[in-house]
Short mmCIF file of N, CA, C and O in Angstrom, two decimals:
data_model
loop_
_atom_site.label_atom_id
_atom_site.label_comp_id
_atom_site.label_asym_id
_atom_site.label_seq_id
_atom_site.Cartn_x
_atom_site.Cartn_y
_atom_site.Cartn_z
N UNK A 1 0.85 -1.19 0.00
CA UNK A 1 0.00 0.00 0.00
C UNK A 1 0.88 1.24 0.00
O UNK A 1 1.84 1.48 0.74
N UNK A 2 0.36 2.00 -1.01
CA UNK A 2 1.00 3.98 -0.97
C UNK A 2 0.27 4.68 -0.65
O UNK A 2 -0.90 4.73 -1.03
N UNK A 3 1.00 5.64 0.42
CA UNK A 3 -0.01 6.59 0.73
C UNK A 3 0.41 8.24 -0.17
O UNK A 3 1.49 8.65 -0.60
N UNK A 4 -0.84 8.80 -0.18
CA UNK A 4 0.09 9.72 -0.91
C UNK A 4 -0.88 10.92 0.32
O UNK A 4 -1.97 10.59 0.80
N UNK A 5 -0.33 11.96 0.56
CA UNK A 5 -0.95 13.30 1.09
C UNK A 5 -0.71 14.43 0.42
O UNK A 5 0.29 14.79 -0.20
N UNK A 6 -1.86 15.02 0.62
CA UNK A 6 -1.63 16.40 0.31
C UNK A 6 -2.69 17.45 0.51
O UNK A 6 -3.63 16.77 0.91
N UNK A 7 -3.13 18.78 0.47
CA UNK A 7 -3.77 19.34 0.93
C UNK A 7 -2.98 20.62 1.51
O UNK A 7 -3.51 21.72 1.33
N UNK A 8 -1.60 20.55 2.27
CA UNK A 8 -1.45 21.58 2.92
C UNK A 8 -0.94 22.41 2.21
O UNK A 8 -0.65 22.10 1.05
N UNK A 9 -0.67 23.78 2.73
CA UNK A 9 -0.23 25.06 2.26
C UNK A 9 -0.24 26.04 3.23
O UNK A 9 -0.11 25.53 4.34
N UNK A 10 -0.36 27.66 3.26
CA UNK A 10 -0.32 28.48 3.94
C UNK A 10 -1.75 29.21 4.34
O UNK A 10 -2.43 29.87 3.55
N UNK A 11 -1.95 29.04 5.21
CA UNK A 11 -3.03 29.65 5.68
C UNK A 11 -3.14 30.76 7.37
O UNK A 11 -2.39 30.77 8.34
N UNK A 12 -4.23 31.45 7.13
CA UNK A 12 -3.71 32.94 8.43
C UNK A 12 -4.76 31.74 9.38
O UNK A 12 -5.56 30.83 9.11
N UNK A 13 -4.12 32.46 10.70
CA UNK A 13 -4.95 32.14 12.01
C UNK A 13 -5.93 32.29 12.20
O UNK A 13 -6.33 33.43 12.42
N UNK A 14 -7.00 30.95 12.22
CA UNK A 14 -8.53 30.79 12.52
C UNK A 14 -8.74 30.21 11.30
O UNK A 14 -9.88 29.74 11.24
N UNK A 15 -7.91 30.01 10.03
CA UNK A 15 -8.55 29.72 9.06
C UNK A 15 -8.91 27.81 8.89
O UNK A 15 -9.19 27.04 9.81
N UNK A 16 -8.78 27.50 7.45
CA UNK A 16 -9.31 25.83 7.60
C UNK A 16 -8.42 25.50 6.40
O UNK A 16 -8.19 26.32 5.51
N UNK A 17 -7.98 24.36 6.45
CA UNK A 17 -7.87 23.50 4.98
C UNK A 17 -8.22 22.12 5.23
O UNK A 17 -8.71 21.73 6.29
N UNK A 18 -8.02 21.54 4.45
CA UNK A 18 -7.86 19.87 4.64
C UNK A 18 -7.12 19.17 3.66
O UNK A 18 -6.90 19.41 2.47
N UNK A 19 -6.78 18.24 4.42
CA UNK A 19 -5.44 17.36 3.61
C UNK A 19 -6.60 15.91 3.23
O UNK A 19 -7.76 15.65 3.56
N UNK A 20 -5.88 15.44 2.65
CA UNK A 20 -6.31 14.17 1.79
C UNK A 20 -5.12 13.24 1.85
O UNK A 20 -3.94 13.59 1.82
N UNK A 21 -5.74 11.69 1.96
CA UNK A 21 -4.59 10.56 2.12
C UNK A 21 -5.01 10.11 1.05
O UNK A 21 -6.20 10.42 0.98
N UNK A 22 -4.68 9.51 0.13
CA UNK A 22 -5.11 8.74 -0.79
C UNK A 22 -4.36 7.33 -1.16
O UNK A 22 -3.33 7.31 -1.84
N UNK A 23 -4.91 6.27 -0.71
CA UNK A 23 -4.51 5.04 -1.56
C UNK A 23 -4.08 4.29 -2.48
O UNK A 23 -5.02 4.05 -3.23
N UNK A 24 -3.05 3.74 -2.86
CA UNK A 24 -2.94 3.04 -4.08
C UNK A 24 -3.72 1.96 -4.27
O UNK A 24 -4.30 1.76 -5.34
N UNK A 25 -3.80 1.22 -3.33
CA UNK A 25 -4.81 -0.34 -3.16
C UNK A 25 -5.67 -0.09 -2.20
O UNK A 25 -5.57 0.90 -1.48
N UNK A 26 -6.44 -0.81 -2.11
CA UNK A 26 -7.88 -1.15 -0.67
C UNK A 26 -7.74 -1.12 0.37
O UNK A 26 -7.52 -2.10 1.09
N UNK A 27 -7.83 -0.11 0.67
CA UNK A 27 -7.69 -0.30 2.52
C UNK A 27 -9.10 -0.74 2.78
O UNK A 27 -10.11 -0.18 2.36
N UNK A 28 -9.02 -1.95 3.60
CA UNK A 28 -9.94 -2.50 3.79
C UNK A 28 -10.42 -2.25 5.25
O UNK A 28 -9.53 -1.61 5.81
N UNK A 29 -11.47 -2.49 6.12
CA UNK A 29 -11.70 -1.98 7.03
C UNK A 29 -11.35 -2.34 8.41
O UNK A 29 -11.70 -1.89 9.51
N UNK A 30 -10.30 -3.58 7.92
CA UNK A 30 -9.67 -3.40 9.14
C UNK A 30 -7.91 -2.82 9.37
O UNK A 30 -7.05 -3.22 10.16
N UNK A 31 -7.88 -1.82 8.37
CA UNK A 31 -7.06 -0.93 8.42
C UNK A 31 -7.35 0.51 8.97
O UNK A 31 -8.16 1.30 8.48
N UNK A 32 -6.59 0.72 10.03
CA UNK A 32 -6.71 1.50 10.47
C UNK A 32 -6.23 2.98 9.95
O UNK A 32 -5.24 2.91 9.22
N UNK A 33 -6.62 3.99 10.13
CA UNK A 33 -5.87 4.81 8.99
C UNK A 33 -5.65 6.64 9.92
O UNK A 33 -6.67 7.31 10.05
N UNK A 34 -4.36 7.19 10.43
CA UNK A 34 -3.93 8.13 10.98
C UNK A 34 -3.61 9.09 10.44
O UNK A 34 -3.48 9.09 9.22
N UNK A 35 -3.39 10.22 11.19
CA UNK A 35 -2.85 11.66 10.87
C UNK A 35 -1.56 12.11 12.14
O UNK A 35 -1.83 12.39 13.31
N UNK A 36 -0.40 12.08 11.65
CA UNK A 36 0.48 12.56 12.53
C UNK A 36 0.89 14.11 11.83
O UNK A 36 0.48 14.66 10.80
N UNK A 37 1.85 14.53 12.81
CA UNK A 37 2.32 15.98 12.35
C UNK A 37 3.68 15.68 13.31
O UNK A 37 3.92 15.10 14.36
N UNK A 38 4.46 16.48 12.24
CA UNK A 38 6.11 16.51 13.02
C UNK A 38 6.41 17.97 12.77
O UNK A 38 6.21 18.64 11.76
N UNK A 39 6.98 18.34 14.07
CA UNK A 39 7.78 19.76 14.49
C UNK A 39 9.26 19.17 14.06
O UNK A 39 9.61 18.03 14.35
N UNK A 40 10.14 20.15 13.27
CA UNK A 40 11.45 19.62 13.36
C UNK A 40 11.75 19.82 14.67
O UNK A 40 11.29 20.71 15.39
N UNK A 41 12.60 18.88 14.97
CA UNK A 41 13.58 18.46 16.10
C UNK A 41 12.59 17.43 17.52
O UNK A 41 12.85 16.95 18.63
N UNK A 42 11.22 17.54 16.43
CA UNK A 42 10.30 16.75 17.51
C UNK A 42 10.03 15.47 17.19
O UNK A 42 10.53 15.19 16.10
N UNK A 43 9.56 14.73 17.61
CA UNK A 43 8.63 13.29 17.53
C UNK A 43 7.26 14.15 17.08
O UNK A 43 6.77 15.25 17.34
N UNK A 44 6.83 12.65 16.03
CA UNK A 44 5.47 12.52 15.36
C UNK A 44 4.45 12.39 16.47
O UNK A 44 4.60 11.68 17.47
N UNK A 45 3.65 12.98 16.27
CA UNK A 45 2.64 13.05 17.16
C UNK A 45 0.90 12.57 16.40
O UNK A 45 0.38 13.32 15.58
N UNK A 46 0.62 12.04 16.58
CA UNK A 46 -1.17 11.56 16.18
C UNK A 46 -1.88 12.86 16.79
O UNK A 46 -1.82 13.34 17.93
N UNK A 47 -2.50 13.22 15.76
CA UNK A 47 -3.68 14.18 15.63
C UNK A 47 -4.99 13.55 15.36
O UNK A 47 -5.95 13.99 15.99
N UNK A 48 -5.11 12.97 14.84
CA UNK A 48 -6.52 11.69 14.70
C UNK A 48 -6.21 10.27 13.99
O UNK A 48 -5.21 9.94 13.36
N UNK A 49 -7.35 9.56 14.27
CA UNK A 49 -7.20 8.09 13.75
C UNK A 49 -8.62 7.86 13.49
O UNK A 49 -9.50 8.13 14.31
N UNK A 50 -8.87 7.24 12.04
CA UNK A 50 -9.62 6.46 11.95
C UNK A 50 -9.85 5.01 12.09
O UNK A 50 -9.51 4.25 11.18
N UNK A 51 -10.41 4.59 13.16
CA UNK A 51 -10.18 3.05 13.73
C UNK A 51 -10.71 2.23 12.75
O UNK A 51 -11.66 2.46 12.00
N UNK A 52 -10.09 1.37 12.81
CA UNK A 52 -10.36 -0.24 12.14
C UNK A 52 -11.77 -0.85 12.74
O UNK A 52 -12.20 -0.70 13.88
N UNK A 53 -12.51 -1.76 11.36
CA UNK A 53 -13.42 -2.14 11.65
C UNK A 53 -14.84 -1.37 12.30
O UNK A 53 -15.57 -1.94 13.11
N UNK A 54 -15.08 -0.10 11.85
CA UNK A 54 -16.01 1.11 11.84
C UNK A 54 -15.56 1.02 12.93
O UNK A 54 -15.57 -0.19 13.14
N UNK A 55 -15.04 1.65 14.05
CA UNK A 55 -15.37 1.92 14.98
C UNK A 55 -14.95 3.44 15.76
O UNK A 55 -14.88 3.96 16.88
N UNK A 56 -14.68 3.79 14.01
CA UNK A 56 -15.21 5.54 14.61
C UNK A 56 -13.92 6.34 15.13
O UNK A 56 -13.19 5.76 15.93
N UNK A 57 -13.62 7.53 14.75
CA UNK A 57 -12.24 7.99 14.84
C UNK A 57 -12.17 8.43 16.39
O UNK A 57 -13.08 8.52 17.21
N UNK A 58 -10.94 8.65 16.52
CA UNK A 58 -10.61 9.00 18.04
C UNK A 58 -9.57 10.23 17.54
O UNK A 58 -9.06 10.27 16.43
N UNK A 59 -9.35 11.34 18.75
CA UNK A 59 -8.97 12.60 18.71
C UNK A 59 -7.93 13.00 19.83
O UNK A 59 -8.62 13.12 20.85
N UNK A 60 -6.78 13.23 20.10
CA UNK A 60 -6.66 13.49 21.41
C UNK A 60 -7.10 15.06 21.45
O UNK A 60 -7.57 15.89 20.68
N UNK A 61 -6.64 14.98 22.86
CA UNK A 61 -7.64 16.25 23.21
C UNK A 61 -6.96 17.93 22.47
O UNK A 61 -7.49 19.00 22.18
N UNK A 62 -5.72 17.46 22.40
CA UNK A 62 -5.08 19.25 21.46
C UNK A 62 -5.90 19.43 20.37
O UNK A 62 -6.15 20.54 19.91
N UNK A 63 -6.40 18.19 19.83
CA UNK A 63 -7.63 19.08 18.72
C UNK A 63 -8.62 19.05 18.34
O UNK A 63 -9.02 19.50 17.27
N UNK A 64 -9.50 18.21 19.58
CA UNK A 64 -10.54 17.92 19.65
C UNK A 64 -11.14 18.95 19.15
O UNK A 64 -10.63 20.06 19.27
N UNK A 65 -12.69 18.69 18.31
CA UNK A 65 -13.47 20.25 18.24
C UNK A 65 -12.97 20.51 17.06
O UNK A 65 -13.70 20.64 16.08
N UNK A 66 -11.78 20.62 17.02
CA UNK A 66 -11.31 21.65 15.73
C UNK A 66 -10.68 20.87 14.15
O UNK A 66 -10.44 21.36 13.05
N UNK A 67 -10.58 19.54 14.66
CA UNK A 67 -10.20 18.13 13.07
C UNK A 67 -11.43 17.96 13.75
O UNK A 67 -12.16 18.15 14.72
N UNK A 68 -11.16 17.35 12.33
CA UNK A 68 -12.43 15.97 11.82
C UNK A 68 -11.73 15.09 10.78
O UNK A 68 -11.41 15.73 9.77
N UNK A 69 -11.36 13.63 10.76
CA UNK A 69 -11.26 12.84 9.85
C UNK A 69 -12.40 12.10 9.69
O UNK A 69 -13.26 11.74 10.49
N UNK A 70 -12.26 11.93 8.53
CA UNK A 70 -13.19 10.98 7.50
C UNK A 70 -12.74 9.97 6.76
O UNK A 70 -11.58 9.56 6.79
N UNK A 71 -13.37 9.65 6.27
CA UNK A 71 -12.96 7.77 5.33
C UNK A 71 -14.08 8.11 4.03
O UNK A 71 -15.30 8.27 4.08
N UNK A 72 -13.57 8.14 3.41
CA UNK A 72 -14.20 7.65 1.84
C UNK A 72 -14.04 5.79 1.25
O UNK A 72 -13.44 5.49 0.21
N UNK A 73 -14.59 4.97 2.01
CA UNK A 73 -14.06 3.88 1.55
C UNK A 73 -14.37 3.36 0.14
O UNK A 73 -13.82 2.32 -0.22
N UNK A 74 -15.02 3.84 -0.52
CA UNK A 74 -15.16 4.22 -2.31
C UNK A 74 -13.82 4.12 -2.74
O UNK A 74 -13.18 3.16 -3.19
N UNK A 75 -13.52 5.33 -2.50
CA UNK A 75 -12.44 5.97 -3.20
C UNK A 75 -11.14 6.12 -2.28
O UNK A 75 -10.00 6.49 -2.55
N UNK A 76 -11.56 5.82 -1.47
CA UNK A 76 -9.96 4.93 -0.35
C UNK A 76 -9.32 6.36 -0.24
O UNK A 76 -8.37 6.63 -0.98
N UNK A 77 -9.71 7.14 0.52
CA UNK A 77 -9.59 8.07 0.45
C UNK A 77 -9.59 8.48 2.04
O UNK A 77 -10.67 8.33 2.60
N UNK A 78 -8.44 9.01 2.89
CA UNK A 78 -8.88 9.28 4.20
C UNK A 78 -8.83 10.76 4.56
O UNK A 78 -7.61 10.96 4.62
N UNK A 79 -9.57 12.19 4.90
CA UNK A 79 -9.43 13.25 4.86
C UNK A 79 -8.90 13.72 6.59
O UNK A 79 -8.69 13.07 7.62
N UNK A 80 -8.83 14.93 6.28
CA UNK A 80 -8.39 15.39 7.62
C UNK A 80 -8.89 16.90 7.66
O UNK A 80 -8.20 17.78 7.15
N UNK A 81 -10.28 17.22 8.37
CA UNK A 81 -10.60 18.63 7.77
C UNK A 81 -9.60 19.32 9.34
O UNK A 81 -9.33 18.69 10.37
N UNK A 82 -9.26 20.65 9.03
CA UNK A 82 -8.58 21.53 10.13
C UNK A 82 -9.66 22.34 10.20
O UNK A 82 -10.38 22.68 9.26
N UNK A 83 -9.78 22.71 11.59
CA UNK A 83 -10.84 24.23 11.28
C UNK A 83 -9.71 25.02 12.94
O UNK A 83 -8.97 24.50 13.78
N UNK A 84 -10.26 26.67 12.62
CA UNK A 84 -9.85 27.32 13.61
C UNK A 84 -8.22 26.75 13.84
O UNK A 84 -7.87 26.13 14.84
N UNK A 85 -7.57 27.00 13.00
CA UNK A 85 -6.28 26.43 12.83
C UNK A 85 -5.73 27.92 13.76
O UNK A 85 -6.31 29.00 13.84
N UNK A 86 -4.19 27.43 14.49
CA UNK A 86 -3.45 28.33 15.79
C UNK A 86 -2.02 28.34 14.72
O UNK A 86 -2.01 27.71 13.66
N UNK A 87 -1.32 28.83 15.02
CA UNK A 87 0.39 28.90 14.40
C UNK A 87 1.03 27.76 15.37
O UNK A 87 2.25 27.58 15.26
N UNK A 88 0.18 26.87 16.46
CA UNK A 88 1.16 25.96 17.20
C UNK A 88 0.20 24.48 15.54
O UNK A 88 0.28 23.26 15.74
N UNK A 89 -0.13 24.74 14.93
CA UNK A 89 -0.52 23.72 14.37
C UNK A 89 0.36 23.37 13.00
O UNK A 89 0.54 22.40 12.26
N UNK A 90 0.83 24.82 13.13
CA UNK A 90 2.10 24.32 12.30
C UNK A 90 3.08 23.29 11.87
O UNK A 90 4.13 23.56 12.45
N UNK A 91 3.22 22.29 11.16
CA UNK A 91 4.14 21.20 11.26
C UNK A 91 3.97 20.48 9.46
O UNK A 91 3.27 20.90 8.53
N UNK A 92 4.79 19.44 9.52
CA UNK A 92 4.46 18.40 8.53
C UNK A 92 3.55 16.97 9.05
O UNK A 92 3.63 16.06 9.87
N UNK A 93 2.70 17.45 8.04
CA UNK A 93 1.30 16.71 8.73
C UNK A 93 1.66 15.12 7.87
O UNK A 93 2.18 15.32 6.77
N UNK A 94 1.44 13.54 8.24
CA UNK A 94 1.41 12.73 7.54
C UNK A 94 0.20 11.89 7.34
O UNK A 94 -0.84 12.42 7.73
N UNK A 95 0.08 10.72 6.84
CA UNK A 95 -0.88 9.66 7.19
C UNK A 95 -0.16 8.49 7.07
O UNK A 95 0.92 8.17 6.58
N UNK A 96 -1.19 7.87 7.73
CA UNK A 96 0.09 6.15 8.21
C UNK A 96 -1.55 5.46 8.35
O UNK A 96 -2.55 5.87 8.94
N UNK A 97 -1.30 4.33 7.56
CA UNK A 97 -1.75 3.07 7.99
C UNK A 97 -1.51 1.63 8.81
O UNK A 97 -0.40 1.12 9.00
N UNK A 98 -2.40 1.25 9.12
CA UNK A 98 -1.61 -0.18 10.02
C UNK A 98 -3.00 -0.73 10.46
O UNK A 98 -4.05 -0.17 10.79
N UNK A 99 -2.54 -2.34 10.32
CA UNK A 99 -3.96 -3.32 11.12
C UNK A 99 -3.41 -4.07 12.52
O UNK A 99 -4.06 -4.88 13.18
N UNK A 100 -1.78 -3.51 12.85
CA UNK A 100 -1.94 -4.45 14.00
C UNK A 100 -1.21 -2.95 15.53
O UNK A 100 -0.14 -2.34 15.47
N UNK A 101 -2.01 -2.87 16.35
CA UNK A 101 -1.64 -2.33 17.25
C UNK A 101 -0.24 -2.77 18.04
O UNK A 101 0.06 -3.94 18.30
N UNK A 102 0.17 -2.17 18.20
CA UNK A 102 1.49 -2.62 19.24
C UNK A 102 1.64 -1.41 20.73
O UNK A 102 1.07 -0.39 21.10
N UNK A 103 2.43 -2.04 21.06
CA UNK A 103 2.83 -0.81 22.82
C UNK A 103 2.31 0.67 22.12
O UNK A 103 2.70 1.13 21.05
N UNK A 104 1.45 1.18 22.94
CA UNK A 104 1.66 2.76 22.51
C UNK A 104 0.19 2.90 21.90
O UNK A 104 -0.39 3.99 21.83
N UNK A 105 -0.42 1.54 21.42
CA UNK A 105 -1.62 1.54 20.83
C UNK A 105 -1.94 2.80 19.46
O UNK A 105 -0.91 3.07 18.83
N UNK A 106 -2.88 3.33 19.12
CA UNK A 106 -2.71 4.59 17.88
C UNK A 106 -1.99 5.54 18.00
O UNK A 106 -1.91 6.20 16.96
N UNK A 107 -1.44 5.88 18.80
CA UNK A 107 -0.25 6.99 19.23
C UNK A 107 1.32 7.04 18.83
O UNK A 107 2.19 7.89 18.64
N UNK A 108 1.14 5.20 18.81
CA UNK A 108 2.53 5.02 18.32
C UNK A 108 2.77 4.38 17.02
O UNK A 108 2.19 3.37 16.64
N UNK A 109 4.06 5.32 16.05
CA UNK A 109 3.97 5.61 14.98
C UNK A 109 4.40 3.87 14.49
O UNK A 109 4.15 3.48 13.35
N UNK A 110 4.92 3.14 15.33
CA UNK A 110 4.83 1.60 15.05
C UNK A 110 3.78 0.68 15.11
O UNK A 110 3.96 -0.53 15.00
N UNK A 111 2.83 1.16 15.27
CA UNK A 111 1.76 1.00 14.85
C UNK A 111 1.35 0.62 13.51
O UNK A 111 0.67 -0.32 13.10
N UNK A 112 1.88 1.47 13.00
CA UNK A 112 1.53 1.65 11.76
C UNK A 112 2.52 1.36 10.68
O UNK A 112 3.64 1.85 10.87
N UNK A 113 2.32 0.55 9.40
CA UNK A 113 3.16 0.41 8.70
C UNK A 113 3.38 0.71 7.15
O UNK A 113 4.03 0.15 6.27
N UNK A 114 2.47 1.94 7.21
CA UNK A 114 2.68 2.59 5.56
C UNK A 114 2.56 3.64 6.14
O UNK A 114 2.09 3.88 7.25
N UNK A 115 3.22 4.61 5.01
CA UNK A 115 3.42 5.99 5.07
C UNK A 115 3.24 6.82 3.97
O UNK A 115 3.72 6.59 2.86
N UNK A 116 2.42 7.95 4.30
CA UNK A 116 2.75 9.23 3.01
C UNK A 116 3.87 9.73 3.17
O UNK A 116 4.56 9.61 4.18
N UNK A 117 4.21 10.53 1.92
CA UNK A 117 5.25 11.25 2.61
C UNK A 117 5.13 12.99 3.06
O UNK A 117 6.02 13.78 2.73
N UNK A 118 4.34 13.26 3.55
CA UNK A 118 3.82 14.47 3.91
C UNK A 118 3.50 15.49 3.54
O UNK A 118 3.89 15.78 2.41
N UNK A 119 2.63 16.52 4.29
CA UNK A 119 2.84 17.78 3.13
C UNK A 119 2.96 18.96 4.23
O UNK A 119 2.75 18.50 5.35
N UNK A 120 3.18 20.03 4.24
CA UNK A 120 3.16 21.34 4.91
C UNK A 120 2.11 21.74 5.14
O UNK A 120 1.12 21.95 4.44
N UNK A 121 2.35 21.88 6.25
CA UNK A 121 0.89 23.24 7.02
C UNK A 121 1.63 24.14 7.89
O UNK A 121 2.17 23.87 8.96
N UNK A 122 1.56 25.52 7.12
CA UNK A 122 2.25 26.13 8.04
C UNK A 122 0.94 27.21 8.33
O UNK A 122 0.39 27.60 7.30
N UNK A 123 0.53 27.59 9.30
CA UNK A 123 -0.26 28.70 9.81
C UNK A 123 0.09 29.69 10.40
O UNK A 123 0.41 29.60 11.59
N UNK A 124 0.10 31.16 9.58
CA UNK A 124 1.06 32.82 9.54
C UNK A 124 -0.03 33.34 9.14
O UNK A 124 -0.85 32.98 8.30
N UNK A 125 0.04 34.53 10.08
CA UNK A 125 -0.82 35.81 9.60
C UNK A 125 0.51 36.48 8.72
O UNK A 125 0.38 37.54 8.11
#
């Protein structure tokens, strides 16, 4: 499986975009399907997940309210809407797939074993 992302660009404070994961093959539904973001000099961090086997995305709490992911399973397609975007949301945003959990459960980026290779979101007035 390839992931491909894209969506980001430059946008002022409070505004919205959304990124798009897109598939080469079937993610089927018991693939689970994520959104991380990396600060240079930081660790990847999960911003949302869409869980395996419907069971509905999970958020931690820095952006609760303000993402929303979605699943297009049509078109294998996993979105990531931003709204009320801050300049701390700044980063390289990715998507990662994976069907088998390990230590760390959706949080941890071994989790998961495909990758996009990212795109920019930088948020500047």
């Amino acid at each position: 499986v390839q992931l491909q992302a894209s969506g980001g660009g430059l946008v002022q404070p409070g505004g919205s975009l959304r990124l798009s994961c897109a598939a080469s093959s079937r993610l089927t539904s018991r693939y689970y399907v994520g959104w991380f973001r990396q600060v240079s000099g930081q660790e990847r961090r999960l911003v949302a997940v869409m869980r395996s086997m419907d069971r509905g995305p999970y958020y931690p709490d820095s952006v609760k309210g303000r993402f929303t992911i979605s699943r297009d399973n049509a078109k294998d397609i996993v979105y990531l809407e931003m709204n009320s975007l801050e300049p701390e949301d700044t980063a390289v945003y990715y998507c990662a797939a994976g069907s088998r959990l390990v230590s760390g459960g959706y949080y941890s980026v071994t989790s998961y074993n495909y990758w996009g290779q990212g795109t920019q979101v930088t948020v500047s007035s």
